[in-house]
XYZ file of N, CA, C and O in Angstrom:
848
model
N -11.312 11.165 16.434
C -11.970 10.775 15.382
C -11.749 9.331 14.919
O -10.598 8.921 14.606
N -12.982 8.757 14.664
C -12.728 7.176 14.147
C -12.890 7.283 12.602
O -13.742 7.901 12.008
N -11.886 6.728 12.178
C -12.082 6.560 10.525
C -11.872 5.162 10.264
O -11.137 4.239 11.030
N -12.548 4.787 9.305
C -12.464 3.240 8.699
C -11.332 3.331 7.484
O -11.182 3.967 6.685
N -10.362 2.166 7.704
C -9.238 2.119 6.817
C -9.838 1.083 5.659
O -10.365 -0.062 5.863
N -9.875 1.517 4.369
C -10.396 0.822 3.463
C -9.513 -0.452 2.879
O -9.017 -0.477 1.727
N -9.289 -1.185 4.032
C -8.424 -2.272 3.755
C -8.522 -3.559 4.670
O -9.125 -3.067 5.853
N -8.344 -4.755 4.531
C -8.398 -5.847 5.547
C -7.084 -6.191 5.802
O -6.932 -7.316 6.321
N -5.877 -5.591 5.247
C -4.693 -5.879 5.275
C -3.978 -5.569 6.746
O -3.964 -4.200 7.286
N -3.934 -6.582 7.656
C -3.559 -6.213 9.115
C -2.158 -5.605 9.169
O -2.025 -4.705 9.990
N -1.235 -5.947 8.105
C 0.046 -5.369 8.419
C 0.001 -3.819 7.929
O 0.729 -3.254 8.301
N -0.950 -3.714 7.149
C -1.113 -2.175 6.359
C -1.875 -1.542 7.515
O -1.298 -0.271 7.753
N -2.639 -1.932 8.342
C -3.347 -1.396 9.440
C -2.189 -1.039 10.308
O -2.069 0.305 10.821
N -1.331 -1.912 10.688
C -0.318 -1.495 11.814
C 0.551 -0.622 11.587
O 0.841 0.269 12.169
N 1.032 -0.507 10.274
C 1.963 0.306 9.781
C 1.327 1.851 9.635
O 2.022 2.722 10.099
N 0.089 1.809 9.290
C -0.441 3.392 9.121
C -0.974 3.692 10.833
O -0.827 4.785 10.944
N -1.167 2.802 11.627
C -1.588 3.207 12.910
C -0.449 3.664 13.405
O -0.427 4.835 14.313
N 0.999 3.068 13.231
C 2.305 3.770 13.603
C 2.617 5.177 13.091
O 3.047 6.109 13.733
N 2.106 5.291 11.721
C 2.471 6.393 11.090
C 1.325 7.691 11.371
O 1.961 8.907 11.488
N 0.265 7.432 11.815
C -0.533 8.283 12.375
C -0.674 8.715 13.835
O -1.731 9.099 14.205
N 0.236 7.945 14.538
C 0.146 7.843 15.934
C -0.058 9.409 16.505
O -0.680 9.455 17.800
N 0.471 10.243 16.084
C 0.603 11.434 16.459
C -0.758 12.186 16.336
O -0.966 13.308 17.056
N -1.886 11.875 15.506
C -2.984 12.428 15.132
C -3.955 11.961 16.105
O -3.977 10.556 16.479
N -4.933 12.569 16.517
C -6.230 12.139 17.447
C -7.280 11.374 16.486
O -8.473 11.561 16.430
N -6.880 10.245 16.043
C -7.760 9.361 15.444
C -7.592 7.928 15.669
O -6.583 7.360 15.843
N -8.669 7.156 15.505
C -8.657 5.706 15.591
C -8.947 4.929 14.206
O -9.943 5.234 13.711
N -7.948 4.363 13.935
C -8.122 3.619 12.766
C -8.657 2.002 12.796
O -8.179 1.480 13.579
N -9.748 1.844 12.149
C -10.300 0.257 12.101
C -10.605 0.031 10.697
O -10.762 0.617 9.800
N -10.273 -1.377 10.671
C -10.325 -2.050 9.068
C -11.847 -2.086 8.768
O -12.671 -2.275 9.549
N -12.138 -1.875 7.458
C -13.491 -2.017 6.856
C -13.838 -3.734 7.232
O -15.196 -3.674 7.562
N -12.996 -4.476 7.278
C -13.429 -5.893 7.439
C -14.041 -6.122 8.862
O -15.039 -6.818 9.058
N -13.425 -5.426 9.875
C -13.882 -5.444 11.207
C -15.358 -4.965 11.132
O -15.902 -5.386 12.092
N -15.833 -4.059 10.248
C -16.968 -3.329 10.213
C -18.076 -4.331 9.332
O -18.999 -3.615 9.100
N -17.543 -5.210 8.852
C -18.490 -5.972 7.838
C -18.520 -5.514 6.573
O -19.519 -6.090 5.797
N -17.490 -4.464 6.077
C -17.422 -4.109 4.863
C -16.576 -4.770 3.713
O -15.530 -5.453 4.258
N -17.198 -5.230 2.680
C -16.574 -5.985 1.632
C -15.382 -5.001 1.103
O -15.857 -3.901 0.874
N -14.736 -5.637 0.185
C -13.542 -4.804 -0.590
C -13.998 -4.298 -1.801
O -15.261 -4.776 -2.252
N -13.742 -3.040 -1.986
C -14.374 -2.384 -3.167
C -13.669 -2.837 -4.514
O -12.656 -3.356 -4.676
N -14.500 -2.527 -5.560
C -13.854 -2.680 -6.917
C -13.010 -1.632 -7.256
O -12.890 -0.717 -6.902
N -11.642 -2.102 -7.896
C -10.663 -1.152 -8.277
C -10.574 -1.377 -9.792
O -9.553 -2.069 -10.275
N -11.185 -0.823 -10.562
C -11.343 -1.128 -12.044
C -10.374 0.169 -12.787
O -10.243 -0.102 -13.885
N -9.557 1.157 -12.022
C -9.154 2.012 -12.926
C -7.554 1.800 -13.029
O -7.049 0.655 -12.418
N -7.057 2.561 -13.734
C -5.551 2.374 -14.201
C -4.685 3.358 -13.207
O -3.547 3.072 -13.402
N -5.233 4.259 -12.451
C -4.099 4.911 -11.546
C -4.412 4.656 -10.187
O -5.445 4.309 -9.619
N -3.424 4.864 -9.389
C -3.646 4.996 -7.756
C -4.623 5.749 -7.331
O -5.226 5.331 -6.456
N -4.600 6.877 -7.869
C -5.530 7.828 -7.071
C -6.946 7.880 -7.458
O -7.875 7.766 -6.491
N -7.303 7.292 -8.627
C -8.677 6.863 -8.924
C -9.203 5.604 -8.061
O -10.246 5.703 -7.648
N -8.375 4.602 -7.917
C -8.635 3.351 -7.081
C -8.763 3.867 -5.472
O -9.540 3.157 -4.974
N -7.835 4.645 -5.060
C -7.725 5.109 -3.911
C -9.170 6.016 -3.532
O -9.897 5.620 -2.537
N -9.465 6.539 -4.485
C -10.980 7.383 -4.107
C -12.134 6.308 -4.246
O -13.046 6.513 -3.388
N -11.797 5.575 -5.081
C -13.047 4.410 -5.140
C -13.421 3.715 -3.951
O -14.271 3.254 -3.427
N -12.078 3.348 -3.404
C -11.748 2.566 -2.062
C -12.441 3.405 -0.928
O -13.290 2.863 0.025
N -11.966 4.567 -0.803
C -12.439 5.522 0.229
C -13.850 5.726 0.236
O -14.590 5.601 1.266
N -14.373 5.845 -0.738
C -15.779 6.234 -0.896
C -16.704 4.891 -0.560
O -17.563 4.917 0.298
N -16.332 4.147 -1.162
C -17.075 2.845 -0.905
C -16.912 2.343 0.860
O -18.162 2.114 1.259
N -15.970 2.490 1.445
C -15.861 2.318 2.680
C -16.685 3.348 3.597
O -17.423 2.991 4.668
N -16.573 4.539 3.083
C -17.326 5.585 3.547
C -19.058 5.493 3.720
O -19.832 5.564 4.523
N -19.393 5.166 2.455
C -20.799 4.568 2.154
C -21.514 3.699 3.226
O -22.416 3.856 3.472
N -20.468 2.659 2.957
C -20.822 1.322 3.817
C -20.978 1.670 5.547
O -21.711 0.942 6.210
N -20.206 2.662 5.713
C -19.965 2.691 7.468
C -20.552 4.173 8.033
O -20.871 4.135 9.249
N -20.684 5.171 6.981
C -21.143 6.380 7.466
C -20.092 7.230 8.121
O -20.250 8.097 8.849
N -18.639 6.777 8.086
C -17.717 7.245 8.858
C -16.901 7.796 7.833
O -16.749 7.690 6.682
N -15.890 8.861 8.188
C -14.819 9.140 7.420
C -13.864 7.937 7.239
O -14.043 7.062 7.795
N -13.171 8.222 5.808
C -12.434 6.940 5.550
C -10.957 7.397 4.827
O -10.737 8.406 4.442
N -10.130 6.212 5.368
C -8.804 6.509 4.449
C -8.548 5.215 3.748
O -8.804 4.112 4.175
N -7.904 5.549 2.329
C -7.691 4.437 1.586
C -6.117 4.584 1.180
O -5.681 5.776 0.989
N -5.437 3.500 1.059
C -4.132 3.490 0.619
C -4.071 2.600 -0.763
O -4.471 1.456 -0.729
N -3.753 3.367 -1.912
C -3.585 2.411 -3.097
C -2.184 2.544 -3.396
O -1.602 3.580 -3.605
N -1.583 1.420 -3.455
C 0.045 1.438 -3.589
C 0.583 0.081 -4.483
O -0.166 -0.833 -4.605
N 1.541 0.253 -4.814
C 2.181 -0.757 -5.604
C 3.573 -0.372 -5.965
O 4.287 0.505 -5.571
N 4.163 -1.365 -6.882
C 5.533 -1.385 -7.392
C 5.345 -0.983 -8.562
O 4.779 -1.661 -9.540
N 6.239 -0.031 -9.149
C 6.287 0.458 -10.757
C 7.655 0.145 -11.091
O 8.524 0.791 -10.441
N 7.853 -0.471 -12.151
C 9.075 -1.016 -12.725
C 9.261 -0.321 -14.092
O 8.554 -0.459 -14.946
N 10.237 0.379 -14.209
C 10.705 1.112 -15.400
C 10.709 0.325 -16.699
O 10.009 0.445 -17.730
N 11.301 -0.781 -16.448
C 11.587 -1.804 -17.819
C 10.270 -2.481 -18.111
O 10.170 -2.900 -19.197
N 9.312 -2.349 -17.267
C 8.019 -2.986 -17.393
C 6.951 -1.868 -17.786
O 5.610 -2.076 -17.797
N 7.304 -0.801 -18.003
C 6.378 0.343 -18.542
C 5.568 0.999 -17.444
O 4.466 1.139 -17.453
N 5.977 0.541 -16.104
C 5.105 0.897 -14.921
C 4.398 -0.168 -14.204
O 3.896 -0.122 -13.170
N 4.434 -1.387 -14.886
C 3.964 -2.537 -14.358
C 4.712 -3.180 -13.154
O 5.926 -2.611 -12.939
N 4.313 -3.737 -11.909
C 2.757 -4.046 -11.953
C 1.707 -3.097 -11.646
O 0.551 -3.220 -11.637
N 2.341 -2.012 -11.123
C 1.437 -0.872 -10.973
C 0.157 -1.003 -10.142
O 0.266 -1.629 -9.242
N -0.902 -0.688 -10.722
C -1.992 -0.848 -9.614
C -2.641 -2.372 -9.629
O -3.290 -2.952 -8.889
N -2.053 -3.071 -10.664
C -2.482 -4.591 -10.351
C -1.320 -5.284 -9.349
O -1.075 -6.564 -9.473
N -0.341 -4.621 -8.761
C 0.695 -5.300 -7.839
C 0.127 -6.354 -6.990
O 0.812 -7.411 -6.777
N -0.909 -6.139 -5.971
C -1.316 -7.171 -5.154
C -1.935 -8.452 -5.860
O -1.654 -9.482 -5.328
N -2.034 -8.502 -7.294
C -2.714 -9.649 -7.914
C -1.707 -9.634 -9.313
O -2.662 -10.010 -10.212
N -0.591 -9.357 -9.103
C 0.372 -9.323 -10.656
C 0.214 -10.802 -11.104
O -0.047 -10.949 -12.473
N 0.197 -11.764 -10.333
C 0.497 -13.341 -10.639
C -0.897 -13.975 -10.262
O -1.809 -13.728 -9.263
N -1.200 -15.246 -11.302
C -2.447 -15.818 -10.644
C -2.130 -16.702 -9.313
O -1.076 -16.899 -9.337
N -2.857 -16.847 -8.543
C -2.880 -17.413 -7.239
C -2.319 -18.933 -7.680
O -2.923 -19.675 -8.367
N -1.269 -19.450 -6.789
C -0.698 -20.885 -7.235
C -1.660 -21.941 -6.807
O -2.855 -21.660 -5.872
N -1.758 -23.110 -7.148
C -2.704 -24.132 -6.864
C -2.751 -24.612 -5.420
O -3.537 -24.861 -4.965
N -1.464 -24.316 -4.914
C -1.456 -24.504 -3.589
C -2.163 -23.564 -2.587
O -2.449 -23.927 -1.433
N -2.896 -22.548 -3.045
C -3.784 -21.714 -2.486
C -5.350 -22.369 -2.466
O -6.099 -22.057 -1.647
N -5.427 -23.353 -3.112
C -6.845 -24.100 -3.075
C -7.147 -24.533 -1.840
O -6.634 -25.256 -1.334
N -8.369 -24.164 -1.398
C -8.965 -24.786 -0.372
C -8.599 -24.008 1.245
O -9.050 -24.328 2.197
N -7.627 -22.840 0.828
C -6.957 -22.072 2.009
C -8.074 -21.087 2.295
O -8.814 -20.389 1.668
N -8.656 -20.679 3.572
C -9.567 -19.845 4.278
C -8.754 -18.959 5.034
O -9.523 -17.826 5.248
N -7.505 -19.223 5.201
C -6.936 -17.894 6.158
C -6.434 -17.064 5.121
O -5.594 -17.307 4.330
N -6.828 -15.702 5.524
C -6.579 -14.630 4.699
C -5.107 -14.313 4.615
O -4.639 -14.052 3.455
N -4.338 -14.430 5.663
C -2.894 -13.962 5.832
C -2.226 -15.111 4.996
O -1.146 -14.857 4.286
N -2.594 -16.360 5.141
C -1.929 -17.546 4.300
C -2.057 -17.218 2.913
O -0.970 -17.473 1.893
N -3.112 -16.756 2.544
C -3.328 -16.563 0.990
C -2.610 -15.556 0.497
O -1.987 -15.395 -0.674
N -2.440 -14.355 1.411
C -1.579 -13.407 1.063
C -0.126 -13.754 0.857
O 0.463 -13.146 -0.180
N 0.322 -14.373 1.850
C 1.823 -14.982 1.718
C 1.956 -15.510 0.223
O 3.000 -15.465 -0.227
N 1.084 -16.355 -0.079
C 1.100 -17.252 -1.055
C 0.972 -16.310 -2.445
O 1.814 -16.793 -3.428
N 0.207 -15.338 -2.465
C 0.024 -14.643 -3.531
C 1.356 -13.730 -3.417
O 1.856 -13.441 -4.680
N 1.776 -13.244 -2.320
C 3.241 -12.384 -2.537
C 4.049 -13.156 -2.862
O 5.040 -12.742 -3.980
N 4.266 -14.683 -2.912
C 5.426 -15.391 -3.379
C 5.300 -15.564 -4.865
O 6.168 -15.509 -5.722
N 3.991 -15.809 -5.486
C 3.715 -15.612 -6.979
C 3.940 -14.603 -7.388
O 4.401 -14.573 -8.763
N 3.668 -13.328 -6.852
C 3.781 -12.170 -7.579
C 5.375 -11.900 -7.617
O 5.883 -11.336 -8.765
N 6.146 -12.322 -6.504
C 7.629 -12.091 -6.647
C 8.187 -12.851 -7.730
O 9.328 -12.520 -8.488
N 7.844 -14.167 -7.860
C 8.283 -14.932 -8.821
C 8.129 -14.530 -10.159
O 9.113 -14.594 -11.007
N 6.837 -13.930 -10.642
C 6.424 -13.618 -11.922
C 7.393 -12.230 -12.107
O 7.766 -12.226 -13.456
N 7.488 -11.543 -11.299
C 8.332 -10.224 -11.493
C 9.759 -10.586 -11.864
O 10.283 -10.110 -12.889
N 10.480 -11.525 -11.157
C 11.721 -11.953 -11.501
C 11.700 -12.634 -13.089
O 12.697 -12.416 -13.677
N 10.755 -13.413 -13.256
C 10.804 -14.022 -14.525
C 10.686 -12.829 -15.621
O 11.229 -12.841 -16.419
N 9.633 -11.741 -15.369
C 9.511 -10.713 -16.247
C 10.683 -9.869 -16.499
O 11.046 -9.238 -17.613
N 11.767 -9.894 -15.541
C 12.786 -9.081 -15.591
C 14.165 -9.785 -15.808
O 15.257 -9.326 -15.847
N 13.875 -11.021 -16.304
C 15.224 -11.759 -16.600
C 16.082 -11.240 -17.677
O 15.478 -11.220 -18.672
N 17.231 -11.132 -17.438
C 18.106 -10.530 -18.258
C 18.097 -8.864 -18.596
O 18.643 -8.565 -19.432
N 17.165 -8.368 -17.737
C 16.872 -6.938 -17.768
C 18.034 -6.191 -17.414
O 18.534 -6.453 -16.230
N 18.761 -5.340 -18.223
C 19.758 -4.263 -17.646
C 19.354 -3.392 -16.593
O 19.796 -2.862 -15.601
N 17.914 -2.890 -17.150
C 17.500 -1.592 -16.108
C 16.283 -2.249 -15.459
O 15.418 -2.904 -15.647
N 16.809 -2.173 -14.021
C 15.964 -2.691 -12.921
C 15.644 -1.656 -11.965
O 15.312 -2.043 -10.818
N 15.570 -0.485 -12.419
C 15.072 0.630 -11.626
C 13.474 0.561 -11.247
O 12.691 -0.085 -12.171
N 13.119 0.718 -10.244
C 11.701 0.483 -9.725
C 11.348 1.641 -8.390
O 12.422 2.094 -8.007
N 10.285 1.689 -8.283
C 9.832 2.541 -7.130
C 8.496 2.061 -6.415
O 7.689 1.385 -7.143
N 8.546 1.981 -5.122
C 7.348 1.781 -4.517
C 6.405 3.261 -4.494
O 6.980 4.116 -4.282
N 5.234 3.041 -4.822
C 4.450 4.197 -4.825
C 3.221 4.231 -3.867
O 2.474 3.213 -3.951
N 2.911 5.168 -3.236
C 1.733 5.118 -2.210
C 0.921 6.258 -2.598
O 1.310 7.525 -2.556
N -0.453 6.175 -2.669
C -1.393 7.254 -2.792
C -2.384 7.054 -1.620
O -3.273 6.202 -1.608
N -2.440 7.876 -0.601
C -3.425 7.842 0.444
C -4.473 9.012 0.232
O -4.140 9.917 -0.202
N -5.581 8.456 0.392
C -6.893 9.260 0.166
C -7.679 9.152 1.436
O -8.043 8.322 1.837
N -8.250 10.296 1.919
C -9.266 10.440 2.817
C -10.383 11.527 2.704
O -10.157 12.458 1.913
N -11.727 10.884 3.065
C -12.875 11.743 2.894
C -13.563 11.728 4.142
O -13.413 10.742 4.880
N -14.188 12.835 4.372
C -15.088 12.977 5.386
C -16.231 12.197 5.188
O -16.808 11.994 6.346
N -16.706 11.985 3.978
C -18.168 11.490 3.726
C -17.890 10.992 2.454
O -16.830 11.411 1.552
N -18.605 10.026 1.904
C -18.875 9.623 0.585
C -18.695 10.545 -0.427
O -18.339 10.388 -1.698
N -19.584 11.735 -0.147
C -19.842 12.810 -0.862
C -18.955 13.729 -0.900
O -19.201 15.012 -1.299
N -17.814 13.869 -0.025
C -16.979 14.748 0.302
C -16.462 15.495 -1.061
O -15.701 14.637 -1.941
N -16.512 16.741 -1.130
C -16.160 17.253 -2.777
C -14.673 17.623 -2.629
O -14.158 17.957 -3.505
N -14.014 17.613 -1.329
C -12.635 18.010 -1.196
C -11.855 16.842 -0.596
O -11.372 16.959 0.463
N -11.528 15.639 -1.250
C -10.801 14.378 -0.702
C -9.456 15.068 -0.666
O -9.033 15.875 -1.352
N -8.858 14.524 0.560
C -7.358 14.914 0.814
C -6.453 13.916 0.151
O -6.832 12.661 0.207
N -5.694 14.291 -0.583
C -4.779 13.077 -1.572
C -3.284 13.374 -1.184
O -2.993 14.715 -1.261
N -2.587 12.460 -0.908
C -1.009 12.643 -0.511
C -0.354 11.610 -1.416
O -0.888 10.333 -1.630
N 0.862 11.702 -1.908
C 1.664 10.993 -2.701
C 2.809 10.593 -2.103
O 3.696 11.325 -1.313
N 3.410 9.236 -2.061
C 4.989 9.175 -1.701
C 5.568 8.141 -2.762
O 4.737 7.203 -3.313
N 6.763 8.376 -3.009
C 7.604 7.491 -3.878
C 8.790 7.313 -3.346
O 9.460 7.970 -2.844
N 9.095 6.104 -3.359
C 10.455 5.353 -2.818
C 11.288 4.561 -3.727
O 10.727 3.721 -4.332
N 12.229 5.271 -4.188
C 13.270 4.802 -5.353
C 14.131 3.549 -4.981
O 14.611 3.696 -4.014
N 14.062 2.655 -5.770
C 15.111 1.655 -5.579
C 15.409 0.699 -6.807
O 15.261 1.151 -7.884
N 16.039 -0.478 -6.766
C 16.260 -1.372 -7.739
C 15.606 -2.802 -7.304
O 15.828 -3.032 -6.318
N 15.319 -3.557 -8.554
C 14.813 -4.778 -8.107
C 15.896 -5.855 -8.022
O 16.857 -5.746 -9.171
N 16.075 -6.553 -7.072
C 17.073 -7.658 -6.930
C 16.889 -8.996 -7.555
O 15.647 -8.926 -8.313
N 17.833 -9.638 -7.930
C 17.924 -10.899 -8.579
C 17.207 -12.005 -7.775
O 16.587 -12.971 -8.471
N 17.085 -11.872 -6.463
C 16.516 -13.038 -5.792
C 16.037 -12.216 -4.394
O 16.534 -11.184 -4.121
N 15.050 -12.721 -3.683
C 14.383 -12.193 -2.622
C 15.532 -12.160 -1.189
O 16.088 -13.319 -1.479
N 15.460 -11.217 -0.484
C 16.311 -11.061 0.580
C 15.392 -10.543 1.858
O 14.549 -10.128 1.750
N 15.822 -11.147 3.039
C 15.124 -10.487 4.430
C 13.902 -11.214 4.536
O 13.401 -11.887 3.602
N 13.542 -10.782 5.760
C 12.174 -11.664 6.134
C 10.993 -10.610 6.698
O 10.122 -11.001 7.226
N 11.430 -9.426 6.562
C 10.272 -8.569 7.205
C 9.445 -7.861 6.037
O 9.518 -8.360 4.870
N 8.511 -6.920 6.549
C 7.514 -6.364 5.542
C 6.724 -7.523 4.926
O 6.336 -8.617 5.369
N 6.291 -6.982 3.765
C 5.243 -7.966 2.941
C 5.414 -7.519 1.412
O 6.135 -6.570 1.105
N 4.551 -8.322 0.770
C 4.446 -7.803 -0.849
C 5.894 -8.012 -1.688
O 6.505 -8.973 -1.380
N 6.358 -6.902 -2.077
C 7.752 -6.899 -2.927
C 8.563 -6.623 -2.113
O 9.902 -6.160 -2.653
N 8.532 -6.266 -0.717
C 9.714 -5.863 0.203
C 11.008 -6.762 0.026
O 12.032 -5.828 0.090
N 10.812 -7.836 -0.205
C 12.251 -8.536 -0.348
C 12.902 -8.580 -1.467
O 14.131 -8.838 -1.841
N 12.251 -7.911 -2.481
C 12.907 -7.450 -3.776
C 13.524 -6.192 -4.320
O 14.172 -6.082 -5.087
N 12.734 -5.347 -3.359
C 13.299 -3.896 -3.627
C 14.479 -3.372 -2.790
O 14.316 -3.195 -1.485
N 15.521 -3.247 -3.561
C 16.647 -2.790 -2.773
C 16.789 -1.340 -2.888
O 16.556 -0.538 -3.793
N 16.960 -0.599 -1.661
C 17.148 0.985 -1.457
C 18.376 1.235 -1.384
O 19.190 1.095 -0.567
N 18.981 1.929 -2.305
C 20.469 2.140 -2.572
C 20.811 3.239 -1.601
O 21.863 3.216 -0.999
N 19.689 4.103 -1.160
C 20.358 5.149 -0.226
C 20.325 4.496 1.474
O 20.951 4.953 2.285
N 19.640 3.444 1.553
C 19.792 2.810 2.864
C 20.744 1.393 2.788
O 21.163 0.879 3.916
N 21.196 1.099 1.626
C 22.015 -0.177 1.263
C 21.305 -1.413 1.805
O 22.144 -2.363 1.998
N 20.029 -1.539 1.654
C 19.315 -2.815 2.162
C 18.166 -2.896 1.408
O 17.370 -2.085 0.598
N 17.455 -4.157 1.310
C 16.338 -4.439 0.845
C 15.213 -4.145 1.872
O 15.587 -3.949 2.955
N 14.129 -3.544 1.127
C 12.943 -3.191 2.254
C 12.684 -4.151 3.229
O 12.605 -3.702 4.507
N 12.949 -5.574 3.018
C 12.461 -6.557 4.032
C 13.426 -6.604 4.727
O 13.462 -7.529 6.060
N 14.775 -6.022 4.784
C 15.750 -6.059 5.840
C 15.826 -5.108 6.887
O 16.803 -4.881 7.732
N 14.901 -4.114 6.510
C 14.903 -2.824 7.359
C 14.002 -3.135 8.601
O 12.881 -4.023 8.531
N 14.360 -2.708 9.705
C 13.692 -2.663 10.940
C 12.446 -1.889 10.826
O 12.361 -0.747 9.945
N 11.366 -2.126 11.305
C 10.056 -1.477 11.178
C 10.048 0.167 11.350
O 9.476 0.918 10.726
N 10.777 0.419 12.493
C 11.026 1.844 12.865
C 11.766 2.495 11.504
O 11.358 3.844 11.404
N 12.690 2.049 10.978
C 13.458 2.639 9.918
C 12.526 2.612 8.577
O 12.652 3.634 7.976
N 11.719 1.476 8.488
C 10.794 1.658 7.298
C 9.684 2.815 7.448
O 9.581 3.470 6.502
N 9.317 2.795 8.529
C 8.236 3.880 8.951
C 8.874 5.219 8.802
O 8.058 6.091 8.647
N 9.980 5.376 8.817
C 10.780 6.677 8.587
C 10.883 7.236 7.173
O 10.697 8.468 6.750
N 11.105 5.998 6.248
C 11.420 6.378 5.046
C 10.663 5.970 3.933
O 10.882 6.205 2.732
N 9.859 4.966 4.012
C 8.870 4.296 2.969
C 8.076 5.258 2.392
O 7.725 6.587 2.673
N 7.502 4.947 0.948
C 6.459 5.699 0.256
C 5.457 5.892 1.178
O 4.742 6.959 0.817
N 4.815 4.786 1.865
C 3.628 5.170 2.631
C 4.108 5.959 3.820
O 2.972 7.025 4.132
N 4.983 6.320 4.350
C 5.614 6.968 5.464
C 5.515 8.663 4.742
O 5.157 9.467 5.465
N 6.041 8.469 3.646
C 6.140 10.018 2.964
C 4.712 10.553 2.639
O 4.461 11.685 2.741
N 3.849 9.674 1.945
C 2.390 9.994 1.683
C 1.856 10.317 3.132
O 0.956 10.983 3.319
N 2.023 9.622 4.028
C 1.257 9.594 5.467
C 1.721 11.013 6.230
O 0.945 11.733 6.715
N 2.976 11.599 6.061
C 3.294 12.739 6.539
C 2.618 14.031 5.888
O 2.208 15.017 6.480
N 2.363 13.796 4.480
C 1.572 14.839 3.767
C 0.125 14.987 4.169
O -0.281 15.650 4.367
N -0.382 13.507 4.180
C -1.752 13.422 4.739
C -2.047 14.164 6.049
O -3.109 14.695 6.225
N -1.057 13.835 6.900
C -1.190 14.265 8.100
C -1.286 15.958 8.279
O -1.890 16.441 9.070
N -0.297 16.426 7.501
C -0.391 17.720 7.447
C -1.809 18.217 6.862
O -2.117 19.342 7.229
N -2.173 17.498 5.798
C -3.553 18.257 5.100
C -4.554 17.825 6.210
O -5.493 18.840 6.353
N -4.435 16.951 6.991
C -5.461 16.580 7.983
C -5.649 17.702 9.110
O -6.749 18.277 9.613
N -4.392 18.013 9.572
C -4.314 19.052 10.489
C -4.786 20.306 9.876
O -5.504 21.040 10.915
N -4.437 20.827 8.824
C -5.084 21.838 8.004
C -6.450 22.224 7.873
O -7.147 22.846 8.508
N -6.848 20.926 6.833
C -8.218 20.873 6.363
C -9.305 20.667 7.426
O -10.173 21.177 7.311
N -8.962 19.321 8.060
C -9.768 18.882 9.060
C -9.819 19.403 10.530
O -10.339 18.792 11.417
N -8.827 20.386 10.704
C -8.524 20.913 12.139
C -8.206 19.772 12.918
O -8.578 19.705 14.167
N -7.360 18.610 12.512
C -6.992 17.785 13.644
C -5.516 18.134 14.276
O -4.711 18.536 13.445
N -5.378 17.690 15.318
C -4.248 17.611 15.942
C -3.841 19.057 16.348
O -4.551 20.050 16.465
């Protein structure tokens, strides 16, 4: 089965391809099919995930999977939450950049910097990565499959590690004794919020969609 991933994030595509490797599906990004990104006007991951999956399915006529995920910090009342990807304004250095991955790196750096500013002096640094995966057979699918994953950690005082993306250099996972950006991809794909959600979604797809 060919499914369109409602994202243009190459690293997210690679991660999800690894997580769904056991299923008979082919994931392709919406960007490779000429689909623009959907509006994400809602306050919850599940609502935005549904909006993105339906948008991709409408545009392509294919079943779609969307991941809406982010970092929720207790001391900030759950922020940055659904605004995680664009928590901070793009820095001036981004002006004139046309390379999507370069812009994403600049945005990540700005987001991490703002998060550390907001948490300056905070005693409570508990946080979690949250992933909501949504799959629809069509834009009008009355029975979307929805899976959730939560990965508990604490926000560090400064970034460490060079792997992953987004807030990975700042979230320390006590159970593993390392920041997410310090984990090899194989270990991350076993324990992450997205891995937890992917395992749930794979089980739902095997049952409801008769895959695998």
